[in-house]
Tab-separated table of C-alpha atoms in Angstrom:
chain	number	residue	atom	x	y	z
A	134	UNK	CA	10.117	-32.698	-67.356
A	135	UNK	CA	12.020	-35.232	-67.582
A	136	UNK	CA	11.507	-38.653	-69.321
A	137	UNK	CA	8.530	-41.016	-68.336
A	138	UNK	CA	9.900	-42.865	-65.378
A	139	UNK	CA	9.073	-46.908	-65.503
A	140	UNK	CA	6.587	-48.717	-63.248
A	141	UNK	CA	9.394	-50.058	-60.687
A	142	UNK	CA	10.123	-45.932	-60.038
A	143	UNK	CA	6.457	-45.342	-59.922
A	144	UNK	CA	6.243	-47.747	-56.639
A	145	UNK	CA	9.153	-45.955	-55.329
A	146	UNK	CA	6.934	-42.654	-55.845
A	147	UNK	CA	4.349	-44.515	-53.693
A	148	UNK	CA	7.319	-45.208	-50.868
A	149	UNK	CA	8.432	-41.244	-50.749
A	150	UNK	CA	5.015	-39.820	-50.437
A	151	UNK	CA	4.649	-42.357	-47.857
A	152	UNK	CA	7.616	-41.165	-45.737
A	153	UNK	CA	6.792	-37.591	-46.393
A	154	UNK	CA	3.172	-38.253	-44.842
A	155	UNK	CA	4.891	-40.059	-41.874
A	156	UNK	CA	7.422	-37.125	-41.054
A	157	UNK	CA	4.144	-35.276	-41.286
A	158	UNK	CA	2.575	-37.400	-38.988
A	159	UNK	CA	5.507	-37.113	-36.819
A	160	UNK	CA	5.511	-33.543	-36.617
A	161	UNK	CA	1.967	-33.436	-35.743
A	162	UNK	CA	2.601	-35.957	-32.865
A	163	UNK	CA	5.398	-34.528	-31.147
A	164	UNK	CA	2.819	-32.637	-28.307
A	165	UNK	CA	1.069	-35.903	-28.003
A	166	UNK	CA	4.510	-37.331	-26.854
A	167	UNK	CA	5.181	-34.439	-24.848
A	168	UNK	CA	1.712	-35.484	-22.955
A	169	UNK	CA	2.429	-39.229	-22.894
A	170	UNK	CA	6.092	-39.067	-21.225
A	171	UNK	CA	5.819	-35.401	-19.031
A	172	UNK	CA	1.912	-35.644	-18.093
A	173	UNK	CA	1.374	-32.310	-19.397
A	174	UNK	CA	-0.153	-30.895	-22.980
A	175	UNK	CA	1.629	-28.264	-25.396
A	176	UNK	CA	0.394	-24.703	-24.348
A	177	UNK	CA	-2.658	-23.437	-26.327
A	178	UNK	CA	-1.979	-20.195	-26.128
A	179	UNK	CA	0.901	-18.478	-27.971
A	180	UNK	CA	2.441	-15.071	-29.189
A	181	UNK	CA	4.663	-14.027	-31.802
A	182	UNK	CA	7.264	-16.717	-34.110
A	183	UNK	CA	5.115	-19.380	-31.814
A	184	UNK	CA	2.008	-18.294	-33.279
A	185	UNK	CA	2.701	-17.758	-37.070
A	186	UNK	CA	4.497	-21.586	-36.708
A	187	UNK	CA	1.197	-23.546	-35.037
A	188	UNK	CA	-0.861	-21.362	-37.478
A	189	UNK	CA	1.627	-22.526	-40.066
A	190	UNK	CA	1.177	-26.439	-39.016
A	191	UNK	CA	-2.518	-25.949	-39.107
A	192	UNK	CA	-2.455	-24.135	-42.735
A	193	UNK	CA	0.214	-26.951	-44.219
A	194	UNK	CA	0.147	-30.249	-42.113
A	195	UNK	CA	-3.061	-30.687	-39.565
A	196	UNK	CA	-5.212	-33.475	-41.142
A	197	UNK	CA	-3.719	-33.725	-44.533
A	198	UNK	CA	-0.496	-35.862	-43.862
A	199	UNK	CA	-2.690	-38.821	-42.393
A	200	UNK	CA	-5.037	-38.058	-45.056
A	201	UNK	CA	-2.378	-38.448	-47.628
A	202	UNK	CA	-0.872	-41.503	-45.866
A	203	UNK	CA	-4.735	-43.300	-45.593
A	204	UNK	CA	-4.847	-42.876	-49.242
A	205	UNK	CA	-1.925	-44.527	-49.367
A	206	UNK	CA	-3.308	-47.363	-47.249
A	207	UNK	CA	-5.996	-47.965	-50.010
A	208	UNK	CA	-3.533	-48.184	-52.792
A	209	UNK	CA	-2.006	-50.451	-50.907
A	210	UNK	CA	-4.845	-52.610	-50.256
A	211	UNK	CA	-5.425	-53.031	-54.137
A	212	UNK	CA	-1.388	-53.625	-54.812
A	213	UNK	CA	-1.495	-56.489	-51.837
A	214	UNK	CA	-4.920	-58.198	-52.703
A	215	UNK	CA	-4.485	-58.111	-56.570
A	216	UNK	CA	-0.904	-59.826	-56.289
A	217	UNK	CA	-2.330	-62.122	-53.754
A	218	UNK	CA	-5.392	-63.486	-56.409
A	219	UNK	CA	-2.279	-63.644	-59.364
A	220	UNK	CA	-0.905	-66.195	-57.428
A	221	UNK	CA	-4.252	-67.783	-56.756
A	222	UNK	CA	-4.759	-67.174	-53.316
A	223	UNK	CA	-8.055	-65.758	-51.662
A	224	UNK	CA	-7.287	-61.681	-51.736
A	225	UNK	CA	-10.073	-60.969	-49.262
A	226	UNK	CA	-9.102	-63.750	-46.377
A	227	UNK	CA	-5.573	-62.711	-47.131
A	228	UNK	CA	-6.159	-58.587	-46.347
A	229	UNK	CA	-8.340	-59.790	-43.454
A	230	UNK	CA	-5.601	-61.463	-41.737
A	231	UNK	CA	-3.081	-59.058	-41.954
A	232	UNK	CA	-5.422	-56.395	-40.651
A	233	UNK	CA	-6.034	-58.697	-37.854
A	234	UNK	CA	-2.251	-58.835	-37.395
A	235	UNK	CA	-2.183	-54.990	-37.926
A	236	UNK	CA	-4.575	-55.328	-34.967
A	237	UNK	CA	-2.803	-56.898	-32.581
A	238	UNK	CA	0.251	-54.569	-33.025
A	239	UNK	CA	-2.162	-51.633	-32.642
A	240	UNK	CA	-2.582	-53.047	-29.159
A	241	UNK	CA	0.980	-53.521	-28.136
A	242	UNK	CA	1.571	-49.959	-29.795
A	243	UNK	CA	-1.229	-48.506	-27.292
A	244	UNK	CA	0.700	-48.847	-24.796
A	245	UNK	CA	3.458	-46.579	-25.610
A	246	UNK	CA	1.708	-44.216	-27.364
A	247	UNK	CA	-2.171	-43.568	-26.882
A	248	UNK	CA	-2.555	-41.580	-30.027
A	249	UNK	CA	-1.846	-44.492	-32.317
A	250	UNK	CA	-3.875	-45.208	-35.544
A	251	UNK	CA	-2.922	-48.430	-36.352
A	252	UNK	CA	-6.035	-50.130	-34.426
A	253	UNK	CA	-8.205	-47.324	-36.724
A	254	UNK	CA	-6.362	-48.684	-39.690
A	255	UNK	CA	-7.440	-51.990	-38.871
A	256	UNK	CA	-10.838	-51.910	-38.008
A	257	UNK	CA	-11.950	-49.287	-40.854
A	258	UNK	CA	-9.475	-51.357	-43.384
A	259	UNK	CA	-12.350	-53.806	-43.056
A	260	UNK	CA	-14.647	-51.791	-44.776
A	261	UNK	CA	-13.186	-51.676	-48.054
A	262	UNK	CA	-13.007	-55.215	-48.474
A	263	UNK	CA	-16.266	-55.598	-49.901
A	264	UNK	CA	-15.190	-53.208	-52.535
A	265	UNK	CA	-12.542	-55.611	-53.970
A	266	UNK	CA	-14.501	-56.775	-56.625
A	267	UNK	CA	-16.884	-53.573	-56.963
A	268	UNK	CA	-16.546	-51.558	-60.184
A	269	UNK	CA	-14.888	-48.272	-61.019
A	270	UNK	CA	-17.994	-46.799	-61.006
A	271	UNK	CA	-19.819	-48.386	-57.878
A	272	UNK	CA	-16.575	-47.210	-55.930
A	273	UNK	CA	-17.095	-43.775	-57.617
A	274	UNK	CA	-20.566	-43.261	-56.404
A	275	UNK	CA	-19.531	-44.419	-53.125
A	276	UNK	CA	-16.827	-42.139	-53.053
A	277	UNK	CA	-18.689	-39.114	-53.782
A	278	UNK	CA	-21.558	-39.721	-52.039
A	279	UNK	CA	-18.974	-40.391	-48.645
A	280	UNK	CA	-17.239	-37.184	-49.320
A	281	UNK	CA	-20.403	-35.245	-50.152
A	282	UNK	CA	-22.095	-36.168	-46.980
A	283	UNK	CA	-18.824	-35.395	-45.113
A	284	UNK	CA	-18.637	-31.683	-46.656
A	285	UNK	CA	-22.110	-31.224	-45.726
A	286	UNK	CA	-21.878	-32.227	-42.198
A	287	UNK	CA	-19.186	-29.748	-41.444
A	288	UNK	CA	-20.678	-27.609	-43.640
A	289	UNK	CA	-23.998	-27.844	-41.400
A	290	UNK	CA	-21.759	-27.259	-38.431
A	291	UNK	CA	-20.249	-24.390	-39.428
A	292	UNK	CA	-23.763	-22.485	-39.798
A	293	UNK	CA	-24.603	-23.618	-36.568
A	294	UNK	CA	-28.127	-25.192	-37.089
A	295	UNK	CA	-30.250	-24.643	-34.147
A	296	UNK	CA	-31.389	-28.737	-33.974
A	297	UNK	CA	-29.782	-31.162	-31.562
A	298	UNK	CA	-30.484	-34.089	-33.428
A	299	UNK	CA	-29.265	-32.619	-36.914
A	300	UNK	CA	-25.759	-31.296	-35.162
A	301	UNK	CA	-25.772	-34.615	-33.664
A	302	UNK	CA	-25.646	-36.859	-36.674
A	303	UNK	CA	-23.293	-33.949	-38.405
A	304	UNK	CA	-20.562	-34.482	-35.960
A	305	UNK	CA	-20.760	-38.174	-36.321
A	306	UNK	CA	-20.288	-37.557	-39.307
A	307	UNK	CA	-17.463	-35.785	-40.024
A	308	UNK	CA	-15.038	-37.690	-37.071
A	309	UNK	CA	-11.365	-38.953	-38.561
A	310	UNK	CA	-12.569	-42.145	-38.942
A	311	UNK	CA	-14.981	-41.117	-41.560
A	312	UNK	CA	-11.869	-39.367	-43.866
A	313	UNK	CA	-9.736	-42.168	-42.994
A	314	UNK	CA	-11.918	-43.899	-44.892
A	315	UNK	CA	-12.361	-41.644	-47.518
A	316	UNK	CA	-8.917	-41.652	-48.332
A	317	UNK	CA	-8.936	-45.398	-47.949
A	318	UNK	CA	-11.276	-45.676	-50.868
A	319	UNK	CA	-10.322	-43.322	-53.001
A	320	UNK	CA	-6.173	-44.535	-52.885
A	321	UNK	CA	-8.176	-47.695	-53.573
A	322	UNK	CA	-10.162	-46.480	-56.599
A	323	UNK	CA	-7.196	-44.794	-57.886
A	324	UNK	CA	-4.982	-47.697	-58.299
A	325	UNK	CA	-7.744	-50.054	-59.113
A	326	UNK	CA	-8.402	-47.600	-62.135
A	327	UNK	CA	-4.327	-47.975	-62.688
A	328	UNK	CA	-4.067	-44.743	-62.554
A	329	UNK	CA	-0.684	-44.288	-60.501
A	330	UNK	CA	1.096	-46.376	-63.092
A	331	UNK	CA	-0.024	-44.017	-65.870
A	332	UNK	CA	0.769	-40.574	-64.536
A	333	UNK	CA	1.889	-39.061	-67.327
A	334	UNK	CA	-0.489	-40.506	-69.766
A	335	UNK	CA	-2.990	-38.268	-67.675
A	336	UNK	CA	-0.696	-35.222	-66.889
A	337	UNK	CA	-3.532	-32.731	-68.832
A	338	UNK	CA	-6.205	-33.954	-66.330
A	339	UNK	CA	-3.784	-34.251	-63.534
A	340	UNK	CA	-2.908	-30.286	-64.251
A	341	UNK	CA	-6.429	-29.258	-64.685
A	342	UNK	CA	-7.023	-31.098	-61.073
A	343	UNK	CA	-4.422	-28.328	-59.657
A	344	UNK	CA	-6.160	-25.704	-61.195
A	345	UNK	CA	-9.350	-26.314	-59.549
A	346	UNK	CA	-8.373	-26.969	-56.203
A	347	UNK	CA	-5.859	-24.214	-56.482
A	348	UNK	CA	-8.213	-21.229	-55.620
A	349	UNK	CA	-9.614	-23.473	-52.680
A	350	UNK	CA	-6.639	-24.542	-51.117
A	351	UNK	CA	-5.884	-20.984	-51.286
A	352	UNK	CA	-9.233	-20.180	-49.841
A	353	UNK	CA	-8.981	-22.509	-47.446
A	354	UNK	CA	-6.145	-21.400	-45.829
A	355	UNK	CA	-6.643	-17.482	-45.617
A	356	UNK	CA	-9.812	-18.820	-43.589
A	357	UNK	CA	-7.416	-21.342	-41.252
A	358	UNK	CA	-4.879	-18.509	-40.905
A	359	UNK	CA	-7.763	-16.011	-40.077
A	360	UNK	CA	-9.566	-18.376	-37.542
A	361	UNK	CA	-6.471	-19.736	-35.767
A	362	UNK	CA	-5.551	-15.419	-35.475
A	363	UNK	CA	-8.926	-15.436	-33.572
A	364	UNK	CA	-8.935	-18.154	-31.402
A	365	UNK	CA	-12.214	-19.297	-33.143
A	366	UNK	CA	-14.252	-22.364	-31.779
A	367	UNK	CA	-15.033	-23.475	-35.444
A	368	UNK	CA	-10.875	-23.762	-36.514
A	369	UNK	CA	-10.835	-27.597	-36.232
A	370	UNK	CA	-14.140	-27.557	-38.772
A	371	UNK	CA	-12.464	-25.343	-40.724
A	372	UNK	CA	-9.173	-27.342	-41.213
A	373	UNK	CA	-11.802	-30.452	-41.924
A	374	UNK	CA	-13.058	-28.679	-44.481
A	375	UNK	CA	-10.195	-27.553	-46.751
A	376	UNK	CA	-8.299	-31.123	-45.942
A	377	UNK	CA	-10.042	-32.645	-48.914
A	378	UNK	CA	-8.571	-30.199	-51.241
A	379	UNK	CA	-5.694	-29.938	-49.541
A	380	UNK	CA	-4.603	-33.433	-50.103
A	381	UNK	CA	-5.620	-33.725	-53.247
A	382	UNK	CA	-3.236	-30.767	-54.674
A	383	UNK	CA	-0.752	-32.244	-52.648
A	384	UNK	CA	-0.553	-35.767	-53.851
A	385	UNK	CA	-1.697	-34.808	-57.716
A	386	UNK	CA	1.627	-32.438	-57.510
A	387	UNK	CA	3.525	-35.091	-55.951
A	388	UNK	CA	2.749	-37.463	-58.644
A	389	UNK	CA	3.777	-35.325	-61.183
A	390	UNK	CA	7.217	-34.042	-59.745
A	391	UNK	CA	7.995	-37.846	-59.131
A	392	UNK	CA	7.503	-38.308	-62.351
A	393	UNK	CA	10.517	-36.604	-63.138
A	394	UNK	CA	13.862	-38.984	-62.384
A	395	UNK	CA	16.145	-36.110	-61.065
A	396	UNK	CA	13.246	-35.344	-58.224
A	397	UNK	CA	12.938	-38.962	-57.742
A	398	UNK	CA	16.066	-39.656	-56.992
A	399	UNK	CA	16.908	-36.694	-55.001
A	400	UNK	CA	14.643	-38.216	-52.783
A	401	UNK	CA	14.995	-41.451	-52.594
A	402	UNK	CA	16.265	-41.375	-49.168
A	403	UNK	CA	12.327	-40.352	-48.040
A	404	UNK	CA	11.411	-43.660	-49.873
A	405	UNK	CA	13.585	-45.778	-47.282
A	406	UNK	CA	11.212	-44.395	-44.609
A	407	UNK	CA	8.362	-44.878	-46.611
A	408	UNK	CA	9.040	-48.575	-47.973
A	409	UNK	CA	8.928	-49.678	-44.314
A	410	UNK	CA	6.231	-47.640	-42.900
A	411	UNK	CA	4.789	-49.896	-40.106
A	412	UNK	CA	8.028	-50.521	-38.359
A	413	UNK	CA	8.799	-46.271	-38.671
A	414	UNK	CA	5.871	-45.225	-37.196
A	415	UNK	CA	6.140	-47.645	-33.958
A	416	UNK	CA	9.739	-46.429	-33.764
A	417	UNK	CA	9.397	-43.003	-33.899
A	418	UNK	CA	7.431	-43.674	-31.012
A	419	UNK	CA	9.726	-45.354	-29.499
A	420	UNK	CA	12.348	-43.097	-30.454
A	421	UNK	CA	10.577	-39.733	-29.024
A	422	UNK	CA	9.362	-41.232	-26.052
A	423	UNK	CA	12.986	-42.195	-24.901
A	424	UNK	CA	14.141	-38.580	-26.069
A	425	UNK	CA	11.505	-36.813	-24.186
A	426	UNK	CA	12.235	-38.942	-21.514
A	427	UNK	CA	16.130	-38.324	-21.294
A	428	UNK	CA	16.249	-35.146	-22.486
A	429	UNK	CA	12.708	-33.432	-20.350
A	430	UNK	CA	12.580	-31.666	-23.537
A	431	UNK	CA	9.579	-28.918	-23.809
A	432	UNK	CA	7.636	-27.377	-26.547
């Protein structure tokens, strides 16, 4: 590895996992544009390269790109409000008017594509406002006690417990809005603890991270692979489940590759699309629908 890249790289880190989560995100949406501009869904049922490539998506990209870019959201949060109280201005009124601006676009963006997640963003941003001033260890207990109730749920699910009222509260449970969150808080605790700007200071712990989720990642996806193969009913609870992993391999190796100024500036093209990532994801809307409109292309 290479030398210790400086804090003004590390942000640039931040910007290329950020455009490699929305050309994730992109990926993911391109049947939801299909919908939107032709009427008509992406078939469900496939055969041969078809299958092995949705199995693929669900295995590598299905839930974890949005993860990755919601934990981004909550480092984000911390970088905004804790510049905004160095200049002396009120952090929490500050982040609460621009998510009311996010807001508003959210509803301008509904109208040209129905699967957006800014007006999510928004609403659930709200939540972690309170948390500004929380400790490291309040936001901790939080954290795990979020993401240990969420495991549980789906983990409830996936038995199949014979109770209405217990399935009931699991699948409220474990809905996108509850990892969006998750991944809010946890980008949030993360940079909070200054973590991002100290990668290499914790590259031991950071490795012994990979380790662990390694064999569950792994796991994880022989299970997806096996379930998708099957046409099972319990594949979306199954992705759910090994997301959390997942995403955390993913951004703990991203971390440390970016560490390393070569890889960073191989792609520092990816940080372009990152660095403006409101304004991207509205225009690849844009952008597809007028494609899919010109072109009548089909997938």
């Amino acid at each position: 590895m290479n030398s210790i890249i400086d804090s003004k790289t590390r942000i640039v880190s931040l910007d290329i996992i950020r455009g490699f989560a929305l050309l994730g995100i992109l990926f993911i949406n391109i049947p939801a544009f299909q919908l939107v501009v032709e009427g008509s869904s992406a078939p469900t049922n496939y055969g041969g390269i078809d299958e092995t490539i949705r199995i693929l998506i669900d295995v590598i990209i299905t839930k974890k790109f949005f993860s990755i870019f919601s934990f981004l959201f909550g480092v984000g949060f911390y970088i905004f409000a804790s510049n905004v109280e160095k200049r002396g201005d009120n952090p929490k009124r500050r982040f609460a008017r621009r998510l009311g601006s996010l807001f508003i676009i959210s509803l301008v963006h509904m109208f040209i594509f129905f699967g957006s997640i800014l007006s999510a963003y928004a609403c659930i941003g709200l939540l972690l406002i309170p948390f500004y001033h929380a400790s490291l260890s309040t936001i901790a207990k939080w954290l795990g006690g979020i993401a240990s109730a969420y495991l549980f749920c789906i983990v409830i699910q996936l038995v199949n417990i014979k109770n209405e009222m217990v399935t009931s509260i699991a699948t409220s449970m474990t809905t996108d809005s509850t990892l969006i969150f998750l991944m809010f808080l946890a980008g949030f605790g993360v940079s909070k603890a200054g973590w991002i700007r100290r990668i290499w200071e914790f590259k031991k712990q950071i490795m012994r991270i990979q380790l662990a989720m390694l064999p569950l990642v792994i796991g994880g996806a022989v299970w997806i692979w096996l379930a998708s193969s099957a046409n099972s009913d319990q594949l979306s609870l199954i992705i759910k489940l090994s997301s959390i992993p997942t995403v955390v391999l993913y951004l703990s190796t991203m971390f440390l590759l970016l560490e390393n100024k070569t890889v960073a500036t191989l792609f520092t093209p990816v940080a372009s699309v990152g660095r403006m990532a409101l304004t991207n994801y509205v225009a690849q809307s844009i952008i597809a629908k007028v494609i899919f409109s010109f072109a009548n292309i089909e997938f």
